[in-house]
Coordinates of C-alpha atoms and ligand atoms in Angstrom, one line a residue:
Chain A
M1 CA 23.3 13.2 17.5
S2 CA 21.6 12.3 20.7
D3 CA 20.0 15.6 21.7
A4 CA 16.6 14.7 22.9
R5 CA 15.2 17.9 21.6
G6 CA 16.3 17.4 18.1
P7 CA 14.2 17.8 15.1
N8 CA 12.0 14.8 16.1
E9 CA 10.6 16.7 19.0
T10 CA 9.9 20.2 17.6
S11 CA 7.2 20.8 15.2
T12 CA 8.2 22.3 11.9
D13 CA 8.0 26.0 12.9
G14 CA 10.4 27.2 10.3
A15 CA 13.5 25.6 11.7
Q16 CA 14.1 22.7 9.3
P17 CA 16.2 19.7 10.3
G18 CA 19.5 19.7 8.6
G19 CA 19.7 23.5 8.6
S20 CA 18.5 23.8 5.0
E21 CA 15.9 26.4 4.0
G22 CA 13.3 23.9 2.9
P23 CA 12.1 20.5 4.1
G24 CA 14.3 17.5 4.6
Y25 CA 18.1 17.2 4.5
T26 CA 20.6 18.5 2.0
T27 CA 22.0 15.0 1.2
P28 CA 21.3 11.4 2.1
Q29 CA 24.5 11.5 4.3
A30 CA 23.1 14.5 6.1
A31 CA 19.9 12.6 6.8
I32 CA 21.9 9.8 8.4
E33 CA 24.2 12.1 10.4
E34 CA 21.7 14.9 11.5
S35 CA 18.6 12.9 12.2
T36 CA 17.7 11.7 15.7
P37 CA 16.1 8.3 16.3
E38 CA 12.4 8.1 15.3
K39 CA 9.9 8.7 18.1
V40 CA 6.6 8.2 16.4
A41 CA 5.6 6.2 13.3
Y42 CA 2.6 6.9 11.1
V43 CA 1.0 3.7 10.2
M44 CA -2.1 3.0 8.0
G45 CA -4.8 1.0 9.9
L46 CA -7.7 -0.6 8.0
Y47 CA -11.2 -1.9 8.5
V48 CA -12.3 -1.9 4.9
G49 CA -13.8 -5.2 3.8
T50 CA -14.5 -6.5 7.3
D51 CA -17.8 -6.3 9.2
V52 CA -16.2 -3.9 11.7
D53 CA -18.4 -0.8 11.3
A54 CA -15.5 1.8 11.5
P55 CA -13.5 3.8 9.0
D56 CA -9.8 3.3 8.2
F57 CA -7.4 5.4 10.2
L58 CA -3.9 6.9 10.4
G59 CA -2.3 5.4 13.5
V60 CA 0.3 7.2 15.5
V61 CA 2.6 4.6 17.0
D62 CA 5.0 5.5 19.8
V63 CA 8.4 4.0 18.9
D64 CA 10.4 5.9 21.6
P65 CA 11.8 3.3 24.0
D66 CA 12.0 6.0 26.7
S67 CA 8.3 6.7 26.5
D68 CA 5.6 5.3 28.9
T69 CA 3.5 4.5 25.9
Y70 CA 6.3 2.8 23.9
T71 CA 4.8 0.4 21.3
E72 CA 1.3 1.7 21.7
V73 CA -1.0 3.2 19.1
I74 CA -1.3 6.6 20.9
D75 CA -3.6 8.3 18.5
R76 CA -5.9 7.4 15.6
V77 CA -7.0 9.9 12.9
E78 CA -10.2 8.4 11.6
M79 CA -11.2 9.1 8.1
P80 CA -14.7 10.5 7.5
N81 CA -16.0 7.5 5.5
R82 CA -15.8 3.8 5.6
G83 CA -14.6 1.7 2.7
D84 CA -11.4 3.6 1.7
E85 CA -8.7 0.9 2.0
L86 CA -6.0 3.3 3.0
H87 CA -2.8 1.8 1.5
H88 CA 0.2 3.9 0.6
F89 CA 0.7 7.5 1.6
G90 CA 3.3 10.3 1.3
W91 CA 4.4 13.8 2.3
N92 CA 3.6 17.1 0.6
A93 CA 7.3 17.8 0.5
C94 CA 10.5 15.8 0.9
S95 CA 14.3 16.4 0.6
S96 CA 13.8 17.0 -3.1
S97 CA 12.6 20.5 -2.1
C98 CA 15.2 21.1 0.6
H99 CA 16.3 24.3 -1.0
T100 CA 12.8 25.6 -1.5
E101 CA 12.2 28.2 1.2
G102 CA 8.7 28.2 2.7
L103 CA 7.8 24.6 2.1
E104 CA 7.4 22.3 5.0
R105 CA 7.2 18.5 5.3
R106 CA 4.0 18.7 7.3
H107 CA 1.0 17.3 5.4
L108 CA 0.4 13.7 4.7
V109 CA -1.5 12.8 1.5
I110 CA -3.5 9.7 2.2
P111 CA -5.4 8.1 -0.6
G112 CA -8.0 5.4 -0.4
Q113 CA -7.1 2.6 -2.7
R114 CA -10.7 1.3 -3.1
S115 CA -12.7 4.6 -2.7
S116 CA -10.4 6.9 -4.7
R117 CA -10.9 9.4 -2.0
I118 CA -7.8 11.5 -1.1
H119 CA -7.2 12.8 2.5
I120 CA -4.9 15.5 3.7
V121 CA -3.7 15.3 7.3
D122 CA -1.7 18.0 9.0
T123 CA 1.0 16.6 11.3
N124 CA 2.1 19.9 12.8
D125 CA 1.3 18.3 16.2
R126 CA 3.1 15.1 15.6
R127 CA 1.3 13.1 18.3
N128 CA -2.1 14.4 17.4
P129 CA -2.3 15.0 13.6
E130 CA -5.5 16.4 12.2
L131 CA -7.5 15.8 9.1
T132 CA -7.8 19.1 7.2
K133 CA -9.1 18.3 3.7
V134 CA -10.8 15.6 1.7
I135 CA -10.8 15.3 -2.1
E136 CA -13.9 13.3 -3.0
P137 CA -13.8 10.4 -5.5
E138 CA -16.0 12.3 -8.0
E139 CA -13.3 14.9 -8.4
V140 CA -10.8 12.2 -9.2
F141 CA -13.1 10.3 -11.6
E142 CA -13.5 13.6 -13.6
H143 CA -10.0 13.0 -14.8
D144 CA -10.8 9.4 -15.8
L145 CA -8.6 8.0 -13.1
S146 CA -9.2 5.9 -10.0
A147 CA -7.3 3.7 -7.4
P148 CA -4.6 6.2 -6.2
H149 CA -1.4 4.5 -5.0
T150 CA 2.0 6.1 -4.6
V151 CA 2.3 9.7 -3.5
H152 CA 5.6 11.6 -4.1
C153 CA 6.1 15.3 -3.8
I154 CA 7.7 16.9 -6.8
P155 CA 10.4 19.5 -6.2
D156 CA 8.3 22.5 -7.0
G157 CA 5.8 21.8 -4.2
N158 CA 3.3 19.9 -6.3
I159 CA 2.2 16.4 -5.6
L160 CA 2.1 13.4 -7.9
I161 CA 0.0 10.3 -7.4
S162 CA 0.1 7.1 -9.4
M163 CA -3.4 6.0 -10.3
L164 CA -4.0 2.4 -11.2
G165 CA -7.2 2.6 -13.2
D166 CA -9.6 4.7 -15.2
R167 CA -12.8 6.0 -13.6
D168 CA -14.4 2.6 -14.0
G169 CA -11.5 0.7 -12.4
D170 CA -10.4 -0.5 -15.8
L171 CA -7.2 0.3 -17.7
P172 CA -5.4 2.5 -18.5
G173 CA -4.1 4.1 -15.3
G174 CA -2.1 7.3 -15.2
F175 CA -0.9 10.0 -12.8
L176 CA -2.9 12.7 -11.0
A177 CA -1.3 16.0 -10.0
L178 CA -2.2 18.1 -7.0
D179 CA -1.1 21.7 -6.5
E180 CA 0.5 23.1 -3.3
D181 CA -3.0 23.8 -1.8
F182 CA -4.0 20.2 -2.4
E183 CA -6.3 21.1 -5.3
V184 CA -6.6 18.6 -8.1
E185 CA -4.6 20.1 -11.0
G186 CA -5.4 17.3 -13.4
R187 CA -3.6 14.6 -15.3
W188 CA 0.1 14.9 -15.1
E189 CA 1.0 12.9 -18.3
P190 CA -0.5 12.9 -21.7
P191 CA -3.1 10.0 -21.6
G192 CA -2.1 6.8 -23.3
E193 CA 1.5 6.6 -22.2
I194 CA 0.9 3.4 -20.2
E195 CA -1.7 0.8 -19.6
M196 CA -1.0 -0.6 -16.1
N197 CA 0.5 1.4 -13.3
Y198 CA 1.6 0.8 -9.7
D199 CA 4.6 2.4 -8.0
Y200 CA 7.1 4.9 -9.2
W201 CA 10.3 6.7 -8.2
Y202 CA 12.1 9.6 -9.9
Q203 CA 15.7 10.9 -10.0
P204 CA 15.4 14.5 -11.1
R205 CA 19.2 15.0 -11.7
H206 CA 18.9 12.4 -14.4
D207 CA 15.6 13.5 -15.7
V208 CA 14.2 10.0 -15.2
M209 CA 11.3 8.3 -13.6
V210 CA 10.6 4.5 -13.4
S211 CA 7.1 3.2 -12.9
S212 CA 5.8 -0.4 -12.4
E213 CA 2.7 -2.4 -13.1
W214 CA 0.2 -4.3 -10.9
A215 CA -3.0 -4.8 -12.9
A216 CA -6.4 -3.1 -13.5
P217 CA -8.1 -2.3 -10.2
K218 CA -11.1 -4.5 -11.2
T219 CA -8.6 -7.4 -11.6
Y220 CA -6.7 -7.2 -8.2
Y221 CA -9.4 -5.6 -6.0
P222 CA -11.5 -8.8 -5.5
G223 CA -8.5 -11.0 -4.8
F224 CA -5.8 -13.0 -6.6
D225 CA -7.0 -15.4 -9.3
L226 CA -4.6 -17.6 -11.3
D227 CA -7.0 -17.3 -14.3
D228 CA -6.0 -13.6 -14.5
V229 CA -2.4 -14.5 -14.6
E230 CA -3.0 -16.9 -17.5
A231 CA -5.1 -14.3 -19.3
G232 CA -2.3 -11.8 -19.1
N233 CA -4.2 -9.5 -16.8
Y234 CA -1.1 -8.9 -14.5
G235 CA 1.8 -6.7 -15.4
Q236 CA 5.4 -7.7 -16.1
R237 CA 6.9 -4.4 -17.4
I238 CA 8.5 -1.3 -16.1
H239 CA 8.5 2.1 -17.8
V240 CA 11.3 4.6 -18.0
W241 CA 10.0 8.1 -18.3
D242 CA 11.4 11.4 -19.3
W243 CA 10.7 13.3 -16.1
E244 CA 10.5 16.7 -17.7
D245 CA 8.5 15.7 -20.8
R246 CA 6.3 13.3 -18.9
T247 CA 6.5 10.7 -21.6
V248 CA 7.6 7.1 -21.7
E249 CA 11.0 6.8 -23.3
Q250 CA 11.5 3.1 -22.9
T251 CA 9.5 0.1 -21.7
L252 CA 11.3 -2.9 -20.4
D253 CA 9.5 -6.3 -20.5
L254 CA 10.8 -8.3 -17.6
G255 CA 9.2 -11.5 -18.9
E256 CA 8.0 -14.4 -16.8
E257 CA 10.7 -13.8 -14.2
G258 CA 9.2 -10.3 -13.7
L259 CA 5.5 -11.0 -13.0
I260 CA 3.8 -8.3 -11.0
P261 CA 6.6 -5.8 -10.5
L262 CA 5.6 -3.7 -7.5
E263 CA 7.8 -1.4 -5.4
V264 CA 10.4 0.7 -7.3
R265 CA 13.4 2.1 -5.4
F266 CA 16.2 4.1 -6.8
L267 CA 19.4 4.4 -4.7
H268 CA 19.2 7.6 -2.7
S269 CA 22.3 9.3 -4.1
P270 CA 21.1 11.8 -6.6
E271 CA 24.0 10.8 -8.7
A272 CA 22.9 7.1 -8.9
T273 CA 21.3 5.6 -12.0
H274 CA 20.7 2.3 -10.3
G275 CA 17.5 1.0 -8.8
Y276 CA 15.6 -2.1 -7.9
V277 CA 12.1 -3.4 -8.4
G278 CA 10.6 -6.4 -6.8
A279 CA 8.5 -8.8 -8.9
A280 CA 6.0 -10.2 -6.4
L281 CA 4.6 -13.2 -8.1
S282 CA 7.7 -14.5 -9.8
S283 CA 9.6 -13.5 -6.6
N284 CA 12.6 -11.9 -8.2
V285 CA 14.4 -8.7 -7.6
F286 CA 15.4 -6.8 -10.7
H287 CA 18.3 -4.4 -10.9
F288 CA 17.7 -1.6 -13.4
Y289 CA 20.3 0.9 -14.5
D290 CA 21.3 3.3 -17.2
A291 CA 23.6 1.5 -19.6
G292 CA 24.5 4.7 -21.5
D293 CA 22.4 4.5 -24.6
E294 CA 19.5 2.7 -22.9
W295 CA 18.1 1.4 -19.6
R296 CA 18.4 -2.3 -18.8
A297 CA 16.9 -4.5 -16.2
E298 CA 18.3 -7.8 -15.0
S299 CA 17.0 -10.3 -12.4
V300 CA 19.6 -10.3 -9.6
I301 CA 17.8 -12.2 -6.9
D302 CA 15.5 -15.2 -7.3
V303 CA 13.5 -16.5 -4.4
D304 CA 12.8 -20.2 -5.1
A305 CA 9.2 -21.4 -4.7
R306 CA 8.8 -23.9 -1.8
E307 CA 6.7 -27.0 -1.3
H308 CA 4.2 -26.6 1.5
E309 CA 3.0 -29.7 3.2
G310 CA -0.6 -30.3 2.3
W311 CA -0.6 -27.6 -0.5
E312 CA -0.8 -28.6 -4.1
M313 CA 1.7 -26.3 -5.7
P314 CA 5.0 -24.8 -4.8
V315 CA 4.5 -21.5 -3.1
P316 CA 6.3 -18.3 -4.3
G317 CA 7.9 -16.1 -1.6
L318 CA 5.8 -13.1 -2.9
V319 CA 8.3 -10.3 -2.8
T320 CA 5.9 -7.5 -1.8
D321 CA 8.1 -4.7 -0.5
L322 CA 11.7 -3.7 -0.7
L323 CA 13.8 -0.8 0.4
V324 CA 17.3 0.6 0.1
S325 CA 19.1 1.9 3.2
M326 CA 19.8 5.6 3.2
D327 CA 23.6 5.0 2.7
D328 CA 22.7 2.8 -0.4
R329 CA 24.6 -0.1 1.1
Y330 CA 21.8 -2.5 1.9
L331 CA 18.6 -3.8 0.2
F332 CA 15.9 -5.2 2.4
F333 CA 12.9 -7.1 1.1
S334 CA 10.0 -9.2 2.4
N335 CA 8.7 -12.6 1.3
W336 CA 5.1 -12.2 2.5
L337 CA 4.0 -15.8 1.8
H338 CA 7.2 -17.5 3.0
G339 CA 7.6 -15.3 6.0
D340 CA 11.2 -14.0 5.9
V341 CA 12.8 -10.6 5.7
R342 CA 16.1 -10.5 3.8
M343 CA 19.0 -8.1 3.9
Y344 CA 21.4 -7.9 1.0
D345 CA 24.7 -6.1 0.6
I346 CA 24.4 -4.1 -2.6
S347 CA 27.9 -2.4 -2.6
D348 CA 28.1 -3.9 -6.1
P349 CA 24.5 -3.1 -7.3
S350 CA 24.5 -5.8 -9.9
N351 CA 25.6 -8.5 -7.5
P352 CA 23.6 -8.4 -4.3
R353 CA 25.0 -10.6 -1.6
L354 CA 22.7 -12.1 1.0
A355 CA 23.9 -10.7 4.3
D356 CA 21.2 -11.9 6.8
R357 CA 17.6 -12.9 7.2
I358 CA 14.9 -13.2 9.8
W359 CA 11.9 -15.5 9.9
A360 CA 8.7 -14.1 11.4
G361 CA 5.3 -15.4 10.7
G362 CA 4.4 -16.5 7.2
H363 CA 3.6 -20.0 5.9
F364 CA 7.1 -21.4 6.4
G365 CA 8.5 -19.4 9.2
D366 CA 7.5 -21.9 11.9
P367 CA 5.9 -18.8 13.2
A368 CA 7.1 -18.4 16.7
P369 CA 4.9 -16.1 18.7
V370 CA 6.3 -12.7 19.8
Q371 CA 5.5 -12.0 23.4
N372 CA 2.9 -14.8 23.2
R373 CA 1.2 -13.2 20.3
E374 CA 0.6 -15.5 17.4
L375 CA 1.5 -13.9 14.1
A376 CA -1.3 -14.1 11.6
G377 CA 0.5 -12.8 8.5
G378 CA 3.9 -12.5 6.9
P379 CA 6.4 -9.6 6.8
Q380 CA 5.1 -7.0 4.4
M381 CA 5.6 -3.2 4.4
L382 CA 9.1 -2.3 5.6
Q383 CA 10.5 0.9 6.9
L384 CA 14.1 1.5 8.0
S385 CA 15.4 4.2 10.4
L386 CA 17.4 6.9 8.7
D387 CA 20.6 5.7 10.4
G388 CA 19.9 2.2 9.1
E389 CA 19.9 0.5 12.5
R390 CA 16.2 -0.3 13.1
L391 CA 14.0 -2.1 10.6
Y392 CA 10.3 -2.2 11.2
W393 CA 7.5 -4.0 9.3
T394 CA 3.8 -4.7 9.3
T395 CA 2.0 -7.8 8.1
S396 CA -1.0 -6.9 6.0
L397 CA -0.9 -6.7 2.2
F398 CA -4.3 -5.9 0.9
S399 CA -7.6 -6.7 2.6
S400 CA -8.9 -9.2 0.0
W401 CA -5.5 -10.8 -0.6
D402 CA -5.0 -11.1 3.2
N403 CA -8.4 -12.9 3.5
Q404 CA -7.3 -15.3 0.8
F405 CA -3.8 -16.1 2.2
Y406 CA -4.0 -15.3 5.9
P407 CA -7.7 -15.5 6.8
E408 CA -6.9 -15.4 10.5
E409 CA -5.6 -11.9 10.2
A410 CA -9.1 -10.5 9.9
E411 CA -9.9 -11.8 13.4
R412 CA -6.5 -11.3 15.0
G413 CA -5.4 -8.1 13.3
S414 CA -1.9 -7.2 12.2
V415 CA 1.3 -6.7 14.2
M416 CA 4.2 -4.3 13.7
L417 CA 7.6 -5.8 14.4
K418 CA 11.1 -4.6 14.6
A419 CA 14.6 -5.9 14.0
D420 CA 17.9 -4.3 15.2
V421 CA 20.3 -4.0 12.3
N422 CA 24.0 -3.9 12.6
P423 CA 25.1 -2.2 9.3
R424 CA 28.8 -2.7 10.0
R425 CA 28.5 -6.5 10.3
G426 CA 25.5 -6.8 8.0
T427 CA 23.3 -8.6 10.5
M428 CA 19.7 -8.3 11.9
Q429 CA 18.1 -9.5 15.1
L430 CA 14.4 -9.6 15.9
D431 CA 13.7 -7.3 18.8
E432 CA 11.5 -9.5 21.0
E433 CA 10.6 -6.5 23.2
F434 CA 8.9 -4.7 20.4
L435 CA 5.4 -5.6 19.4
V436 CA 2.6 -3.3 18.3
D437 CA -0.6 -5.2 18.3
F438 CA -3.2 -3.9 15.9
G439 CA -5.5 -6.6 17.2
E440 CA -6.1 -4.8 20.4
L441 CA -7.8 -1.6 19.2
P442 CA -11.0 -0.3 20.7
T443 CA -13.0 -0.5 17.4
G444 CA -11.8 -4.0 16.7
P445 CA -8.7 -5.8 15.2
A446 CA -7.2 -3.8 12.3
R447 CA -4.9 -4.5 9.5
A448 CA -1.7 -2.4 9.5
H449 CA 0.0 -1.3 6.3
E450 CA 2.6 1.3 5.3
I451 CA 4.9 3.1 7.8
R452 CA 6.3 6.6 7.6
W453 CA 8.5 8.8 9.8
P454 CA 7.9 12.5 10.3
D455 CA 11.4 13.4 9.2
G456 CA 11.5 11.5 6.0
D457 CA 12.3 7.9 5.4
C458 CA 14.1 5.4 3.1
T459 CA 11.0 4.9 0.9
S460 CA 10.0 8.4 0.1
D461 CA 12.9 10.8 0.2
V462 CA 14.4 11.9 -3.1
W463 CA 17.3 14.3 -3.7
Q464 CA 17.6 16.8 -6.5
Chain B
M1 CA -41.0 4.8 1.2
S2 CA -44.1 4.3 -0.7
G3 CA -45.8 2.5 -3.5
S4 CA -45.4 -0.9 -5.1
S5 CA -41.7 -0.5 -6.1
V6 CA -40.5 -1.2 -2.6
H7 CA -39.2 -4.7 -2.3
E8 CA -38.9 -6.6 0.9
T9 CA -35.2 -7.6 1.1
V10 CA -34.0 -10.1 3.7
L11 CA -30.3 -9.6 4.4
S12 CA -28.7 -12.7 6.1
W13 CA -25.2 -12.9 7.7
S14 CA -23.3 -16.1 8.0
A15 CA -23.2 -15.7 11.7
G16 CA -26.9 -16.4 11.7
H17 CA -28.7 -13.1 12.1
E18 CA -31.1 -11.5 9.6
R19 CA -32.6 -8.1 8.9
V20 CA -35.4 -7.2 6.7
I21 CA -35.2 -3.9 4.8
G22 CA -37.4 -2.2 2.2
A23 CA -35.4 -1.5 -0.9
R24 CA -36.7 0.7 -3.7
A25 CA -36.4 -0.5 -7.3
D26 CA -34.3 2.6 -8.1
E27 CA -31.7 2.3 -5.3
S28 CA -28.9 -0.1 -4.6
V29 CA -29.3 -2.6 -1.9
L30 CA -26.2 -1.0 -0.2
S31 CA -28.0 2.4 -0.1
A32 CA -31.2 0.9 1.2
A33 CA -29.2 -0.8 3.9
E34 CA -27.5 2.5 4.8
R35 CA -30.9 4.2 5.0
A36 CA -31.9 1.5 7.5
D37 CA -28.7 2.2 9.4
L38 CA -27.2 -1.2 8.6
A39 CA -23.4 -1.4 7.9
L40 CA -22.5 -3.6 4.9
P41 CA -18.9 -3.7 3.6
F42 CA -18.2 -1.6 0.5
G43 CA -15.2 0.1 -1.2
C44 CA -15.4 1.7 -4.7
R45 CA -19.2 2.0 -5.0
T46 CA -18.8 1.8 -8.8
G47 CA -18.9 -2.0 -9.3
A48 CA -15.1 -2.4 -9.7
C49 CA -13.9 -3.8 -6.3
A50 CA -16.3 -6.6 -5.1
T51 CA -15.9 -5.5 -1.5
C52 CA -19.7 -5.3 -1.3
T53 CA -20.3 -8.7 -2.8
G54 CA -23.6 -10.5 -1.7
R55 CA -25.2 -13.6 -2.9
V56 CA -28.8 -13.7 -4.0
V57 CA -30.5 -16.9 -2.8
D58 CA -34.0 -15.9 -3.7
G59 CA -35.5 -13.1 -5.8
R60 CA -34.3 -11.0 -8.7
I61 CA -31.9 -8.2 -8.9
E62 CA -30.4 -6.1 -11.8
H63 CA -27.1 -4.4 -11.8
S64 CA -27.5 -0.7 -12.8
R65 CA -24.0 -0.8 -14.4
P66 CA -21.8 -3.6 -15.6
P67 CA -20.6 -5.6 -12.5
R68 CA -16.9 -5.4 -13.6
A69 CA -15.5 -7.0 -10.4
L70 CA -17.4 -10.3 -11.0
K71 CA -16.5 -13.0 -13.5
D72 CA -19.1 -15.1 -15.3
R73 CA -18.6 -18.0 -12.9
H74 CA -19.5 -15.6 -10.0
L75 CA -22.6 -14.2 -11.7
A76 CA -23.7 -17.7 -12.6
A77 CA -23.4 -18.6 -8.9
G78 CA -25.7 -15.8 -7.9
Y79 CA -23.1 -13.3 -6.6
V80 CA -24.1 -9.6 -7.0
L81 CA -22.4 -6.3 -6.2
L82 CA -24.7 -4.6 -3.7
C83 CA -23.4 -1.1 -4.5
I84 CA -25.0 -1.3 -8.0
A85 CA -27.6 -4.1 -7.4
E86 CA -31.3 -3.0 -7.5
P87 CA -34.0 -5.4 -6.5
R88 CA -36.7 -6.3 -9.0
S89 CA -38.6 -8.5 -6.6
D90 CA -38.6 -9.4 -3.0
C91 CA -35.2 -10.8 -2.3
R92 CA -33.1 -12.8 0.1
I93 CA -29.4 -12.0 0.0
E94 CA -26.4 -13.4 1.9
V95 CA -24.3 -10.4 3.0
G96 CA -21.2 -9.7 5.1
S97 CA -17.5 -9.6 4.4
D98 CA -17.1 -13.4 4.1
V99 CA -19.3 -13.5 1.0
Q100 CA -16.6 -11.6 -0.8
T101 CA -13.9 -14.1 0.4
E102 CA -15.8 -16.9 -1.3
L103 CA -15.0 -15.4 -4.7
V104 CA -11.4 -16.4 -4.6
S105 CA -9.4 -19.1 -2.8
N106 CA -5.7 -19.7 -2.2
P107 CA -4.6 -21.1 -5.6
W108 CA -1.6 -22.9 -4.1
K109 CA -3.6 -24.9 -1.5
Ligands
LIG501 S1 -18.3 -1.3 -3.5 FE1 -16.9 -1.8 -5.0 S2 -18.0 -3.2 -6.3 FE2 -19.4 -2.5 -4.8

């Protein structure tokens, strides 16, 4: 579809993309066929932990090549407080509710990782979104939870947020539920099901959810300390949940090869019982699947640590983000410390085949500047267009970890980059014309983190 | 501000500048700085995240709750969490975001 006034231009005034009654598209294939190219991206921008006296913000980035303001941050929704560390965020509704009349994919739920404050932003006007509600930390602490991370809508209009700690920033974490009006409903699961938490993904058709483990907030907040790894303070397990019962059915210990399992991605097909999780520290990608009587997880990609001149120990790639294309054909992931983005063909989910990779920034990428801009970090949060042809990424991981591994990023700010993907050939090419420089903002250089599209994306849409 | 429980607290940034504020014995250094319209880094405000880390070079402070984000080696070196640190005497404290970054280094380097 090339109609310039497709769903990307109109606000959601009742006419939903894809012709369904509710938000989103009826199937992943419909998302590919019926979507028009993305025109704006919502990107987290951060000042937390720096001396810049400004709050974090939601950035609106113009990604429409025909626009006069292409590659510029055209609007910033500032949060009311400093100190949030906006990190991951999600929609109030996704394709999982596409048959639920009356729901709209319109509000972004934006948690502060450090503050535990939760913001609701109305994107009815796509280029000028508006903050409409704030849930203060005290309300979250009341449920003995803190450090909100992943936001998914659940098919009935409610919203679920993974929480990494208890009210003191210690273990255990859990899940917080919000209702349709963004009121805190309370804890979603019976307390005590898990200790550590991080990301999660659900497949309602199979009544399953898989969650991963980072660490206690008090462990990862200050920065990365090898002593904590030795003390067993970092996670290496994933949890398979009964989605209806909200209880853990099985816990899979990934062992040493699975240290710090972060992002969890199921394939998009609602029929699929295959998914991937990236283990950041051991730099492996695990394939998990339903083997009939139980779930299994196997390491299918191993990124070798590399010697760095002048550094004492071999450096892991640090697989910090991964995503699956909407057609479930490719897996992309980032090696934040090494500096490459990889593309694997996953037609056979248990045997990923390296298709292509790009070096950009990082400690090994011989970081060539893009448009004369030195890159201060490595590839990190990824987002792919619904048609699978444009891959975008930002470079910041987490403020304290950035300062540890890429100290220059605080002064230079992050960048957002893009590669053109050819899904037929399985190739990628860095688009040298595309550079969004978060170092050039009026309030000072900012870090840039997760990316979302108004019409759903490869890291948030679920089908029922 | 009144009475003997106000402690003169010197905040010093690595860039070289300094500011003197009065901090009450029952308020955190972070709150006292905010009252004086000074922006210091912070995050959780509960002692879990270390974003607000400062280093006491002179004087005495007490944490009003356990400083969970700091390890023993940090406490021994004088690091404090300004969101829960209350002065017990006149103090001199290094502040600013680079104090937090001193807590951890790149373990591979
Ligand atoms: S602001 Fe988090 S420890 Fe002080």
